[in-house]
PDB file of C-alpha atoms in Angstrom:
ATOM      1  CA  UNK A 284    -218.073 182.297 101.093  1.00  0.00           C
ATOM      2  CA  UNK A 285    -217.253 183.205  97.512  1.00  0.00           C
ATOM      3  CA  UNK A 286    -215.620 179.810  97.054  1.00  0.00           C
ATOM      4  CA  UNK A 287    -218.706 178.044  98.319  1.00  0.00           C
ATOM      5  CA  UNK A 288    -220.870 180.032  95.916  1.00  0.00           C
ATOM      6  CA  UNK A 289    -218.552 179.149  93.057  1.00  0.00           C
ATOM      7  CA  UNK A 290    -218.802 175.453  93.866  1.00  0.00           C
ATOM      8  CA  UNK A 291    -222.583 175.615  94.108  1.00  0.00           C
ATOM      9  CA  UNK A 292    -222.951 177.395  90.780  1.00  0.00           C
ATOM     10  CA  UNK A 293    -220.387 175.211  89.044  1.00  0.00           C
ATOM     11  CA  UNK A 294    -222.090 172.079  90.337  1.00  0.00           C
ATOM     12  CA  UNK A 295    -225.496 173.350  89.218  1.00  0.00           C
ATOM     13  CA  UNK A 296    -224.194 174.222  85.756  1.00  0.00           C
ATOM     14  CA  UNK A 297    -222.292 171.027  85.061  1.00  0.00           C
ATOM     15  CA  UNK A 298    -224.784 168.573  86.567  1.00  0.00           C
ATOM     16  CA  UNK A 299    -227.755 170.149  84.807  1.00  0.00           C
ATOM     17  CA  UNK A 300    -225.813 170.166  81.527  1.00  0.00           C
ATOM     18  CA  UNK A 301    -225.137 166.459  81.976  1.00  0.00           C
ATOM     19  CA  UNK A 302    -228.826 165.901  82.689  1.00  0.00           C
ATOM     20  CA  UNK A 303    -229.706 167.700  79.437  1.00  0.00           C
ATOM     21  CA  UNK A 304    -227.653 165.102  77.614  1.00  0.00           C
ATOM     22  CA  UNK A 305    -228.930 161.993  79.369  1.00  0.00           C
ATOM     23  CA  UNK A 306    -232.612 162.889  79.622  1.00  0.00           C
ATOM     24  CA  UNK A 307    -234.894 160.863  77.382  1.00  0.00           C
ATOM     25  CA  UNK A 308    -237.617 163.476  77.293  1.00  0.00           C
ATOM     26  CA  UNK A 309    -236.716 166.695  75.414  1.00  0.00           C
ATOM     27  CA  UNK A 310    -239.034 168.778  77.610  1.00  0.00           C
ATOM     28  CA  UNK A 311    -237.102 167.751  80.720  1.00  0.00           C
ATOM     29  CA  UNK A 312    -233.918 168.449  78.779  1.00  0.00           C
ATOM     30  CA  UNK A 313    -235.032 172.000  78.054  1.00  0.00           C
ATOM     31  CA  UNK A 314    -235.902 172.510  81.722  1.00  0.00           C
ATOM     32  CA  UNK A 315    -232.470 171.320  82.799  1.00  0.00           C
ATOM     33  CA  UNK A 316    -230.925 173.613  80.201  1.00  0.00           C
ATOM     34  CA  UNK A 317    -232.760 176.423  81.967  1.00  0.00           C
ATOM     35  CA  UNK A 318    -231.310 175.408  85.343  1.00  0.00           C
ATOM     36  CA  UNK A 319    -227.863 175.138  83.812  1.00  0.00           C
ATOM     37  CA  UNK A 320    -228.274 178.670  82.473  1.00  0.00           C
ATOM     38  CA  UNK A 321    -229.146 179.908  85.950  1.00  0.00           C
ATOM     39  CA  UNK A 322    -225.921 178.394  87.260  1.00  0.00           C
ATOM     40  CA  UNK A 323    -224.000 179.968  84.395  1.00  0.00           C
ATOM     41  CA  UNK A 324    -225.520 183.350  85.191  1.00  0.00           C
ATOM     42  CA  UNK A 325    -224.330 182.906  88.768  1.00  0.00           C
ATOM     43  CA  UNK A 326    -220.817 182.217  87.494  1.00  0.00           C
ATOM     44  CA  UNK A 327    -221.020 185.379  85.385  1.00  0.00           C
ATOM     45  CA  UNK A 328    -221.988 187.389  88.457  1.00  0.00           C
ATOM     46  CA  UNK A 329    -218.980 185.947  90.276  1.00  0.00           C
ATOM     47  CA  UNK A 330    -216.821 187.124  87.360  1.00  0.00           C
ATOM     48  CA  UNK A 331    -218.065 190.702  87.896  1.00  0.00           C
ATOM     49  CA  UNK A 332    -220.194 190.549  84.770  1.00  0.00           C
ATOM     50  CA  UNK A 333    -223.611 191.024  86.311  1.00  0.00           C
ATOM     51  CA  UNK A 334    -224.869 192.779  83.206  1.00  0.00           C
ATOM     52  CA  UNK A 335    -223.938 189.819  81.048  1.00  0.00           C
ATOM     53  CA  UNK A 336    -225.650 187.476  83.500  1.00  0.00           C
ATOM     54  CA  UNK A 337    -228.757 189.577  83.123  1.00  0.00           C
ATOM     55  CA  UNK A 338    -228.557 189.506  79.336  1.00  0.00           C
ATOM     56  CA  UNK A 339    -227.911 185.763  79.404  1.00  0.00           C
ATOM     57  CA  UNK A 340    -231.000 185.120  81.475  1.00  0.00           C
ATOM     58  CA  UNK A 341    -233.106 187.447  79.337  1.00  0.00           C
ATOM     59  CA  UNK A 342    -231.976 186.103  75.981  1.00  0.00           C
ATOM     60  CA  UNK A 343    -231.455 182.432  76.747  1.00  0.00           C
ATOM     61  CA  UNK A 344    -233.917 181.670  79.524  1.00  0.00           C
ATOM     62  CA  UNK A 345    -236.465 184.131  78.255  1.00  0.00           C
ATOM     63  CA  UNK A 346    -236.300 183.609  74.526  1.00  0.00           C
ATOM     64  CA  UNK A 347    -234.258 180.587  73.507  1.00  0.00           C
ATOM     65  CA  UNK A 348    -235.563 178.006  75.972  1.00  0.00           C
ATOM     66  CA  UNK A 349    -239.132 179.232  75.462  1.00  0.00           C
ATOM     67  CA  UNK A 350    -238.629 178.807  71.714  1.00  0.00           C
ATOM     68  CA  UNK A 351    -237.279 175.308  72.275  1.00  0.00           C
ATOM     69  CA  UNK A 352    -240.304 174.409  74.374  1.00  0.00           C
ATOM     70  CA  UNK A 353    -242.649 175.752  71.706  1.00  0.00           C
ATOM     71  CA  UNK A 354    -240.972 173.705  69.013  1.00  0.00           C
ATOM     72  CA  UNK A 355    -240.964 170.565  71.180  1.00  0.00           C
ATOM     73  CA  UNK A 356    -244.665 171.151  71.715  1.00  0.00           C
ATOM     74  CA  UNK A 357    -245.255 171.528  67.982  1.00  0.00           C
ATOM     75  CA  UNK A 358    -243.340 168.439  66.942  1.00  0.00           C
ATOM     76  CA  UNK A 359    -244.075 164.985  68.129  1.00  0.00           C
ATOM     77  CA  UNK A 360    -241.754 163.706  70.822  1.00  0.00           C
ATOM     78  CA  UNK A 361    -241.659 160.003  70.324  1.00  0.00           C
ATOM     79  CA  UNK A 362    -239.072 158.238  72.443  1.00  0.00           C
ATOM     80  CA  UNK A 363    -235.790 157.877  70.640  1.00  0.00           C
ATOM     81  CA  UNK A 364    -235.104 154.774  68.683  1.00  0.00           C
ATOM     82  CA  UNK A 365    -232.346 152.654  70.095  1.00  0.00           C
ATOM     83  CA  UNK A 366    -230.631 151.683  66.900  1.00  0.00           C
ATOM     84  CA  UNK A 367    -227.041 150.745  67.597  1.00  0.00           C
ATOM     85  CA  UNK A 368    -224.353 153.145  66.503  1.00  0.00           C
ATOM     86  CA  UNK A 369    -222.116 152.464  63.583  1.00  0.00           C
ATOM     87  CA  UNK A 370    -218.608 151.248  64.301  1.00  0.00           C
ATOM     88  CA  UNK A 371    -217.026 154.274  62.669  1.00  0.00           C
ATOM     89  CA  UNK A 372    -219.053 156.743  64.722  1.00  0.00           C
ATOM     90  CA  UNK A 373    -218.253 154.829  67.920  1.00  0.00           C
ATOM     91  CA  UNK A 374    -214.559 155.058  67.087  1.00  0.00           C
ATOM     92  CA  UNK A 375    -214.785 158.738  66.175  1.00  0.00           C
ATOM     93  CA  UNK A 376    -216.681 159.674  69.321  1.00  0.00           C
ATOM     94  CA  UNK A 377    -214.277 157.695  71.509  1.00  0.00           C
ATOM     95  CA  UNK A 378    -211.275 159.444  69.997  1.00  0.00           C
ATOM     96  CA  UNK A 379    -212.897 162.871  70.163  1.00  0.00           C
ATOM     97  CA  UNK A 380    -214.061 162.436  73.742  1.00  0.00           C
ATOM     98  CA  UNK A 381    -210.663 161.111  74.788  1.00  0.00           C
ATOM     99  CA  UNK A 382    -208.912 164.108  73.229  1.00  0.00           C
ATOM    100  CA  UNK A 383    -211.194 166.546  74.997  1.00  0.00           C
ATOM    101  CA  UNK A 384    -210.793 164.745  78.323  1.00  0.00           C
ATOM    102  CA  UNK A 385    -207.041 164.868  77.803  1.00  0.00           C
ATOM    103  CA  UNK A 386    -207.419 168.632  77.426  1.00  0.00           C
ATOM    104  CA  UNK A 387    -209.323 168.781  80.719  1.00  0.00           C
ATOM    105  CA  UNK A 388    -206.665 166.660  82.427  1.00  0.00           C
ATOM    106  CA  UNK A 389    -203.744 168.692  81.150  1.00  0.00           C
ATOM    107  CA  UNK A 390    -205.501 171.908  82.076  1.00  0.00           C
ATOM    108  CA  UNK A 391    -206.137 170.790  85.609  1.00  0.00           C
ATOM    109  CA  UNK A 392    -202.680 169.299  86.176  1.00  0.00           C
ATOM    110  CA  UNK A 393    -200.117 171.103  84.084  1.00  0.00           C
ATOM    111  CA  UNK A 394    -201.161 174.595  83.157  1.00  0.00           C
ATOM    112  CA  UNK A 395    -200.810 177.300  85.740  1.00  0.00           C
ATOM    113  CA  UNK A 396    -202.890 180.228  84.650  1.00  0.00           C
ATOM    114  CA  UNK A 397    -202.604 183.340  86.722  1.00  0.00           C
ATOM    115  CA  UNK A 398    -205.161 183.542  89.455  1.00  0.00           C
ATOM    116  CA  UNK A 399    -204.565 187.163  90.294  1.00  0.00           C
ATOM    117  CA  UNK A 400    -207.217 189.459  89.005  1.00  0.00           C
ATOM    118  CA  UNK A 401    -205.786 192.749  87.775  1.00  0.00           C
ATOM    119  CA  UNK A 402    -207.800 195.878  88.154  1.00  0.00           C
ATOM    120  CA  UNK A 403    -209.346 196.853  84.858  1.00  0.00           C
ATOM    121  CA  UNK A 404    -212.151 199.151  83.884  1.00  0.00           C
ATOM    122  CA  UNK A 405    -215.149 198.480  86.058  1.00  0.00           C
ATOM    123  CA  UNK A 406    -217.737 196.454  84.119  1.00  0.00           C
ATOM    124  CA  UNK A 407    -220.510 198.946  84.547  1.00  0.00           C
ATOM    125  CA  UNK A 408    -223.270 199.628  82.085  1.00  0.00           C
ATOM    126  CA  UNK A 409    -221.622 202.917  81.201  1.00  0.00           C
ATOM    127  CA  UNK A 410    -218.304 201.302  80.299  1.00  0.00           C
ATOM    128  CA  UNK A 411    -220.025 198.645  78.220  1.00  0.00           C
ATOM    129  CA  UNK A 412    -222.007 201.273  76.376  1.00  0.00           C
ATOM    130  CA  UNK A 413    -218.892 203.327  75.765  1.00  0.00           C
ATOM    131  CA  UNK A 414    -217.137 200.324  74.221  1.00  0.00           C
ATOM    132  CA  UNK A 415    -220.151 199.346  72.170  1.00  0.00           C
ATOM    133  CA  UNK A 416    -220.680 202.779  70.698  1.00  0.00           C
ATOM    134  CA  UNK A 417    -217.079 203.741  70.085  1.00  0.00           C
ATOM    135  CA  UNK A 418    -214.712 200.839  69.457  1.00  0.00           C
ATOM    136  CA  UNK A 419    -217.325 198.324  68.389  1.00  0.00           C
ATOM    137  CA  UNK A 420    -219.738 200.566  66.548  1.00  0.00           C
ATOM    138  CA  UNK A 421    -219.416 198.782  63.215  1.00  0.00           C
ATOM    139  CA  UNK A 422    -219.928 195.283  64.672  1.00  0.00           C
ATOM    140  CA  UNK A 423    -223.034 196.545  66.473  1.00  0.00           C
ATOM    141  CA  UNK A 424    -224.465 197.747  63.181  1.00  0.00           C
ATOM    142  CA  UNK A 425    -223.546 194.491  61.462  1.00  0.00           C
ATOM    143  CA  UNK A 426    -225.180 192.468  64.225  1.00  0.00           C
ATOM    144  CA  UNK A 427    -228.300 194.580  63.904  1.00  0.00           C
ATOM    145  CA  UNK A 428    -228.481 193.778  60.205  1.00  0.00           C
ATOM    146  CA  UNK A 429    -227.826 190.127  61.007  1.00  0.00           C
ATOM    147  CA  UNK A 430    -230.859 190.076  63.275  1.00  0.00           C
ATOM    148  CA  UNK A 431    -232.975 191.650  60.542  1.00  0.00           C
ATOM    149  CA  UNK A 432    -231.755 189.103  58.003  1.00  0.00           C
ATOM    150  CA  UNK A 433    -232.378 186.240  60.428  1.00  0.00           C
ATOM    151  CA  UNK A 434    -235.901 187.495  61.054  1.00  0.00           C
ATOM    152  CA  UNK A 435    -236.660 187.666  57.343  1.00  0.00           C
ATOM    153  CA  UNK A 436    -235.090 184.264  56.831  1.00  0.00           C
ATOM    154  CA  UNK A 437    -237.229 182.691  59.538  1.00  0.00           C
ATOM    155  CA  UNK A 438    -240.374 184.218  58.037  1.00  0.00           C
ATOM    156  CA  UNK A 439    -239.495 182.832  54.624  1.00  0.00           C
ATOM    157  CA  UNK A 440    -238.574 179.429  56.051  1.00  0.00           C
ATOM    158  CA  UNK A 441    -241.667 178.956  58.146  1.00  0.00           C
ATOM    159  CA  UNK A 442    -244.185 180.298  55.650  1.00  0.00           C
ATOM    160  CA  UNK A 443    -246.071 177.779  53.618  1.00  0.00           C
ATOM    161  CA  UNK A 444    -245.905 178.859  50.006  1.00  0.00           C
ATOM    162  CA  UNK A 445    -248.701 177.772  47.736  1.00  0.00           C
ATOM    163  CA  UNK A 446    -247.433 176.062  44.608  1.00  0.00           C
ATOM    164  CA  UNK A 447    -246.930 178.674  41.945  1.00  0.00           C
ATOM    165  CA  UNK A 448    -249.651 178.639  39.304  1.00  0.00           C
ATOM    166  CA  UNK A 449    -248.912 179.364  35.700  1.00  0.00           C
ATOM    167  CA  UNK A 450    -248.839 183.087  35.324  1.00  0.00           C
ATOM    168  CA  UNK A 451    -251.178 183.790  32.500  1.00  0.00           C
TER     169      UNK A 451
ATOM    170  CA  UNK B1346    -208.897 190.623  99.548  1.00  0.00           C
ATOM    171  CA  UNK B1347    -206.261 189.886 102.158  1.00  0.00           C
ATOM    172  CA  UNK B1348    -202.992 188.391 101.000  1.00  0.00           C
ATOM    173  CA  UNK B1349    -203.394 185.393 103.276  1.00  0.00           C
ATOM    174  CA  UNK B1350    -206.623 184.418 101.559  1.00  0.00           C
ATOM    175  CA  UNK B1351    -205.376 184.798  98.004  1.00  0.00           C
ATOM    176  CA  UNK B1352    -204.342 181.174  97.319  1.00  0.00           C
ATOM    177  CA  UNK B1353    -207.758 179.919  98.363  1.00  0.00           C
ATOM    178  CA  UNK B1354    -209.572 182.226  95.939  1.00  0.00           C
ATOM    179  CA  UNK B1355    -211.027 180.795  92.769  1.00  0.00           C
ATOM    180  CA  UNK B1356    -208.655 181.445  89.921  1.00  0.00           C
ATOM    181  CA  UNK B1357    -208.901 181.483  86.170  1.00  0.00           C
ATOM    182  CA  UNK B1358    -208.062 177.777  86.127  1.00  0.00           C
ATOM    183  CA  UNK B1359    -211.282 176.765  87.818  1.00  0.00           C
ATOM    184  CA  UNK B1360    -213.451 178.752  85.428  1.00  0.00           C
ATOM    185  CA  UNK B1361    -211.699 177.366  82.379  1.00  0.00           C
ATOM    186  CA  UNK B1362    -212.090 173.880  83.819  1.00  0.00           C
ATOM    187  CA  UNK B1363    -215.833 174.372  84.215  1.00  0.00           C
ATOM    188  CA  UNK B1364    -216.004 175.757  80.698  1.00  0.00           C
ATOM    189  CA  UNK B1365    -214.118 172.757  79.308  1.00  0.00           C
ATOM    190  CA  UNK B1366    -216.336 170.334  81.193  1.00  0.00           C
ATOM    191  CA  UNK B1367    -219.422 172.012  79.769  1.00  0.00           C
ATOM    192  CA  UNK B1368    -217.927 171.844  76.285  1.00  0.00           C
ATOM    193  CA  UNK B1369    -217.176 168.133  76.676  1.00  0.00           C
ATOM    194  CA  UNK B1370    -220.696 167.442  77.931  1.00  0.00           C
ATOM    195  CA  UNK B1371    -222.192 169.305  74.973  1.00  0.00           C
ATOM    196  CA  UNK B1372    -219.867 167.526  72.566  1.00  0.00           C
ATOM    197  CA  UNK B1373    -220.801 164.106  73.907  1.00  0.00           C
ATOM    198  CA  UNK B1374    -224.448 165.041  73.666  1.00  0.00           C
ATOM    199  CA  UNK B1375    -224.088 166.088  70.036  1.00  0.00           C
ATOM    200  CA  UNK B1376    -222.408 162.783  69.268  1.00  0.00           C
ATOM    201  CA  UNK B1377    -224.702 160.477  71.200  1.00  0.00           C
ATOM    202  CA  UNK B1378    -228.196 161.879  70.921  1.00  0.00           C
ATOM    203  CA  UNK B1379    -230.393 161.243  67.894  1.00  0.00           C
ATOM    204  CA  UNK B1380    -233.157 163.760  68.412  1.00  0.00           C
ATOM    205  CA  UNK B1381    -232.350 166.894  66.398  1.00  0.00           C
ATOM    206  CA  UNK B1382    -233.800 169.185  69.051  1.00  0.00           C
ATOM    207  CA  UNK B1383    -231.650 167.702  71.797  1.00  0.00           C
ATOM    208  CA  UNK B1384    -228.601 167.924  69.544  1.00  0.00           C
ATOM    209  CA  UNK B1385    -229.410 171.577  69.087  1.00  0.00           C
ATOM    210  CA  UNK B1386    -229.630 172.110  72.847  1.00  0.00           C
ATOM    211  CA  UNK B1387    -226.234 170.469  73.242  1.00  0.00           C
ATOM    212  CA  UNK B1388    -224.839 172.821  70.592  1.00  0.00           C
ATOM    213  CA  UNK B1389    -226.136 175.695  72.699  1.00  0.00           C
ATOM    214  CA  UNK B1390    -224.328 174.233  75.688  1.00  0.00           C
ATOM    215  CA  UNK B1391    -221.065 174.218  73.749  1.00  0.00           C
ATOM    216  CA  UNK B1392    -221.621 177.821  72.739  1.00  0.00           C
ATOM    217  CA  UNK B1393    -222.281 178.771  76.354  1.00  0.00           C
ATOM    218  CA  UNK B1394    -219.094 177.018  77.442  1.00  0.00           C
ATOM    219  CA  UNK B1395    -217.054 179.169  75.068  1.00  0.00           C
ATOM    220  CA  UNK B1396    -218.911 182.216  76.352  1.00  0.00           C
ATOM    221  CA  UNK B1397    -217.941 181.386  79.928  1.00  0.00           C
ATOM    222  CA  UNK B1398    -214.299 181.010  78.891  1.00  0.00           C
ATOM    223  CA  UNK B1399    -214.399 184.396  77.155  1.00  0.00           C
ATOM    224  CA  UNK B1400    -215.870 186.139  80.183  1.00  0.00           C
ATOM    225  CA  UNK B1401    -213.335 184.502  82.500  1.00  0.00           C
ATOM    226  CA  UNK B1402    -210.381 185.461  80.297  1.00  0.00           C
ATOM    227  CA  UNK B1403    -211.680 188.981  79.953  1.00  0.00           C
ATOM    228  CA  UNK B1404    -212.105 189.304  83.713  1.00  0.00           C
ATOM    229  CA  UNK B1405    -208.641 188.003  84.491  1.00  0.00           C
ATOM    230  CA  UNK B1406    -207.037 190.162  81.830  1.00  0.00           C
ATOM    231  CA  UNK B1407    -208.613 193.276  83.215  1.00  0.00           C
ATOM    232  CA  UNK B1408    -210.236 194.316  79.959  1.00  0.00           C
ATOM    233  CA  UNK B1409    -213.814 194.566  78.816  1.00  0.00           C
ATOM    234  CA  UNK B1410    -213.257 193.387  75.247  1.00  0.00           C
ATOM    235  CA  UNK B1411    -214.114 189.767  75.931  1.00  0.00           C
ATOM    236  CA  UNK B1412    -217.311 190.712  77.685  1.00  0.00           C
ATOM    237  CA  UNK B1413    -218.327 192.960  74.817  1.00  0.00           C
ATOM    238  CA  UNK B1414    -217.650 190.075  72.458  1.00  0.00           C
ATOM    239  CA  UNK B1415    -219.988 187.930  74.546  1.00  0.00           C
ATOM    240  CA  UNK B1416    -222.744 190.427  73.780  1.00  0.00           C
ATOM    241  CA  UNK B1417    -222.269 189.736  70.097  1.00  0.00           C
ATOM    242  CA  UNK B1418    -222.133 185.985  70.657  1.00  0.00           C
ATOM    243  CA  UNK B1419    -225.428 186.092  72.539  1.00  0.00           C
ATOM    244  CA  UNK B1420    -227.049 188.092  69.758  1.00  0.00           C
ATOM    245  CA  UNK B1421    -225.815 185.769  67.048  1.00  0.00           C
ATOM    246  CA  UNK B1422    -226.832 182.749  69.128  1.00  0.00           C
ATOM    247  CA  UNK B1423    -230.367 184.052  69.434  1.00  0.00           C
ATOM    248  CA  UNK B1424    -230.604 184.570  65.672  1.00  0.00           C
ATOM    249  CA  UNK B1425    -229.062 181.160  65.062  1.00  0.00           C
ATOM    250  CA  UNK B1426    -231.557 179.419  67.321  1.00  0.00           C
ATOM    251  CA  UNK B1427    -234.459 181.075  65.559  1.00  0.00           C
ATOM    252  CA  UNK B1428    -233.225 180.087  62.098  1.00  0.00           C
ATOM    253  CA  UNK B1429    -232.223 176.578  63.174  1.00  0.00           C
ATOM    254  CA  UNK B1430    -235.545 175.826  64.792  1.00  0.00           C
ATOM    255  CA  UNK B1431    -237.364 177.147  61.728  1.00  0.00           C
ATOM    256  CA  UNK B1432    -235.303 174.767  59.607  1.00  0.00           C
ATOM    257  CA  UNK B1433    -236.138 171.884  61.948  1.00  0.00           C
ATOM    258  CA  UNK B1434    -239.844 172.694  61.709  1.00  0.00           C
ATOM    259  CA  UNK B1435    -239.637 172.867  57.908  1.00  0.00           C
ATOM    260  CA  UNK B1436    -237.802 169.537  57.914  1.00  0.00           C
ATOM    261  CA  UNK B1437    -240.442 167.986  60.140  1.00  0.00           C
ATOM    262  CA  UNK B1438    -243.171 169.185  57.793  1.00  0.00           C
ATOM    263  CA  UNK B1439    -241.502 167.430  54.878  1.00  0.00           C
ATOM    264  CA  UNK B1440    -240.252 164.239  56.528  1.00  0.00           C
ATOM    265  CA  UNK B1441    -242.421 163.834  59.669  1.00  0.00           C
ATOM    266  CA  UNK B1442    -239.472 162.963  61.841  1.00  0.00           C
ATOM    267  CA  UNK B1443    -236.672 164.700  63.722  1.00  0.00           C
ATOM    268  CA  UNK B1444    -234.519 161.641  64.327  1.00  0.00           C
ATOM    269  CA  UNK B1445    -231.179 162.100  62.649  1.00  0.00           C
ATOM    270  CA  UNK B1446    -230.763 158.529  61.474  1.00  0.00           C
ATOM    271  CA  UNK B1447    -233.965 158.786  59.439  1.00  0.00           C
ATOM    272  CA  UNK B1448    -232.876 162.019  57.780  1.00  0.00           C
ATOM    273  CA  UNK B1449    -230.527 160.445  55.294  1.00  0.00           C
ATOM    274  CA  UNK B1450    -231.903 161.792  52.025  1.00  0.00           C
ATOM    275  CA  UNK B1451    -228.543 163.265  51.044  1.00  0.00           C
ATOM    276  CA  UNK B1452    -226.681 159.994  51.564  1.00  0.00           C
ATOM    277  CA  UNK B1453    -225.182 158.341  48.465  1.00  0.00           C
TER     278      UNK B1453
END
């Protein structure tokens, strides 16, 4: 049963990710990204990280994809031009893709990672909170400041400043 | 779980394989697509692939550290998306296009 669920979620994630790449229309791409995220959240649940699945859906599906859709709506979405690629970029992408596929191959054929799951601390909300507020207190603060800085940066970036007049 | 069923269970290998596949798909998308927004979505896919690998490793190591790290990654990713999309909008205002091959002002 659990295996079947894993295959379903993995299939959903990978196929929808591939559809994000091949879709001509960015709106459809964003929708498939959403579906891929749902599959990923399912995989997280299967890894006993239900809380993270929840956060993933809230942050990504709720905020990030909605933001993408807004921006796609704001900008024009002309179909992509079909200019041919440069020779150098074709070569580079072939080599890069081949290297990554080699990694996939060697992982699936050579490496034997342990499949036994040791018993660790249960991933409950309480344990997460304990880690976040004891061991990782400083990173939490830093991330909070990062969010503030990002917010200010976005306001500055998206505001239209009038050209500065001579201060007389 | 019973001992007889253990070999059939999904191991760390399978999760890492899925994560790698996602990373490759995102990578190919970044290389092949020319719309900046789609490239950005593919970058998000790559980030998510690394997140999945972290969660899987953390689960199979029996610690929570990886999962806690994923919290931070999600936070930073949200901030990054906001800033990146603001930059894309600012770029579109100036140049009236989001196709990467037309955004070559810094070339030469």
